[in-house]
Amino acid sequence: MSATPAAIEAALGKVDDPCSIAARAPMSVRDMGLVRDWHVEGDGTVVVTVSPTAPSCILMSSIADGIEARVAEVDGVENVRVEIDTVTMWTPELMTDAGRRTLDDRRAASLLEVPVRPREWERR
């Protein structure tokens, strides 16, 4: 039995982006837009390509480990390989609609907690 696309997408949706957790806007690597592509090879290997949010991201190995663990749980997956795309730059436009809503909600809540406006220093 081969892995279904829906099952792989669901597994990717269970891998948390650690920086979004630290920012109190938890979302998956899929919603964050880190997953660039994935495919299943003939031998049942799932290859997932991800991009870091910044070249200096020190958590990509943890993210890759999470992807490998979750996708390996999918029936029909024999192996998982995570490839890191260091050429393509991540932008917020790559986030899913759900990811953007999560981030927007967190930003709105932050403004209520600490009512500072962007470039407020210019007004003083």
Coordinates of C-alpha atoms in Angstrom, one line a residue:
M1 CA 0.0 0.0 0.0
S2 CA 1.4 3.4 -1.0
A3 CA 1.2 6.5 1.2
T4 CA -1.6 8.8 0.2
P5 CA -1.0 12.5 -0.4
A6 CA -3.6 13.4 2.2
A7 CA -1.8 11.3 4.8
I8 CA 1.6 12.9 4.0
E9 CA 0.1 16.4 4.1
A10 CA -1.5 15.6 7.5
A11 CA 1.8 14.3 8.8
L12 CA 3.5 17.5 7.7
G13 CA 0.8 19.5 9.4
K14 CA 1.8 17.9 12.7
V15 CA 5.4 19.1 12.6
D16 CA 5.7 22.2 14.7
D17 CA 7.8 25.2 13.6
P18 CA 9.9 25.8 16.8
C19 CA 10.3 29.6 16.1
S20 CA 6.5 30.0 15.9
I21 CA 6.1 28.3 19.2
A22 CA 8.7 30.7 20.8
A23 CA 6.8 33.6 19.3
R24 CA 3.6 32.4 20.9
A25 CA 2.0 31.8 17.5
P26 CA 2.4 28.0 17.1
M27 CA 1.9 26.6 13.6
S28 CA 3.1 23.7 11.6
V29 CA 6.0 23.8 9.1
R30 CA 3.4 23.4 6.4
D31 CA 1.4 26.4 7.5
M32 CA 4.6 28.4 8.0
G33 CA 5.4 27.8 4.4
L34 CA 8.7 26.0 5.0
V35 CA 7.7 22.9 3.0
R36 CA 8.6 23.7 -0.6
D37 CA 7.8 20.4 -2.2
W38 CA 7.5 16.7 -1.5
H39 CA 7.1 13.6 -3.6
V40 CA 7.1 9.8 -3.2
E41 CA 9.7 7.8 -5.0
G42 CA 9.0 4.3 -6.4
D43 CA 10.6 2.6 -3.5
G44 CA 8.3 4.3 -1.0
T45 CA 10.8 7.0 0.0
V46 CA 9.2 10.3 0.7
V47 CA 11.4 13.3 -0.2
V48 CA 10.5 16.5 1.5
T49 CA 12.2 19.8 0.4
V50 CA 12.2 22.6 3.0
S51 CA 13.5 26.1 3.1
P52 CA 14.7 27.9 6.3
T53 CA 13.2 31.2 7.2
A54 CA 16.7 32.7 7.3
P55 CA 20.2 31.5 6.3
S56 CA 21.2 31.6 9.9
C57 CA 18.4 29.2 11.1
I58 CA 19.9 26.9 13.7
L59 CA 16.8 24.8 14.1
M60 CA 16.6 23.2 10.6
S61 CA 18.1 19.9 11.8
S62 CA 15.4 19.8 14.5
I63 CA 12.7 20.6 11.9
A64 CA 14.1 17.9 9.6
D65 CA 14.1 15.4 12.5
G66 CA 10.4 16.2 13.2
I67 CA 9.5 15.8 9.5
E68 CA 11.3 12.5 9.3
A69 CA 9.6 11.2 12.4
R70 CA 6.0 12.3 11.5
V71 CA 6.1 11.3 7.9
A72 CA 7.7 7.9 8.7
E73 CA 4.5 7.1 10.7
V74 CA 2.4 7.2 7.6
D75 CA 1.4 3.8 6.3
G76 CA 3.3 2.9 3.1
V77 CA 6.2 5.2 3.7
E78 CA 9.5 3.1 3.6
N79 CA 12.0 5.9 4.1
V80 CA 12.0 9.7 4.5
R81 CA 14.6 12.1 3.2
V82 CA 14.6 15.8 4.0
E83 CA 16.4 18.1 1.6
I84 CA 17.2 21.6 2.7
D85 CA 16.8 24.2 -0.1
T86 CA 19.3 27.0 0.8
V87 CA 18.9 28.8 -2.4
T88 CA 15.2 29.7 -2.3
M89 CA 14.4 32.5 0.2
W90 CA 11.4 32.1 2.4
T91 CA 8.9 35.0 2.5
P92 CA 5.7 35.4 4.5
E93 CA 3.8 35.0 1.3
L94 CA 4.7 31.3 1.4
M95 CA 2.6 30.8 4.5
T96 CA -0.8 29.2 4.2
D97 CA -3.9 31.3 4.9
A98 CA -4.3 29.5 8.3
G99 CA -0.7 30.4 9.1
R100 CA -1.2 34.0 8.2
R101 CA -4.3 34.2 10.4
T102 CA -2.4 32.7 13.3
L103 CA 0.4 35.3 12.9
D104 CA -2.0 38.2 12.4
D105 CA -3.9 37.1 15.6
R106 CA -0.7 36.9 17.6
R107 CA 0.4 40.3 16.4
A108 CA -2.9 41.8 17.3
A109 CA -2.7 40.3 20.8
S110 CA 0.8 41.6 21.2
L111 CA -0.3 45.1 20.5
L112 CA -2.9 44.8 23.2
E113 CA -0.3 43.5 25.7
V114 CA 2.3 46.2 24.8
P115 CA 0.7 49.0 22.8
V116 CA 3.7 50.1 20.7
R117 CA 3.2 51.0 17.1
P118 CA 5.7 50.5 14.3
R119 CA 8.2 53.4 14.1
E120 CA 6.6 55.0 17.1
W121 CA 10.0 56.5 18.0
E122 CA 9.6 58.9 15.0
R123 CA 6.6 60.5 16.7
R124 CA 8.4 61.5 19.9

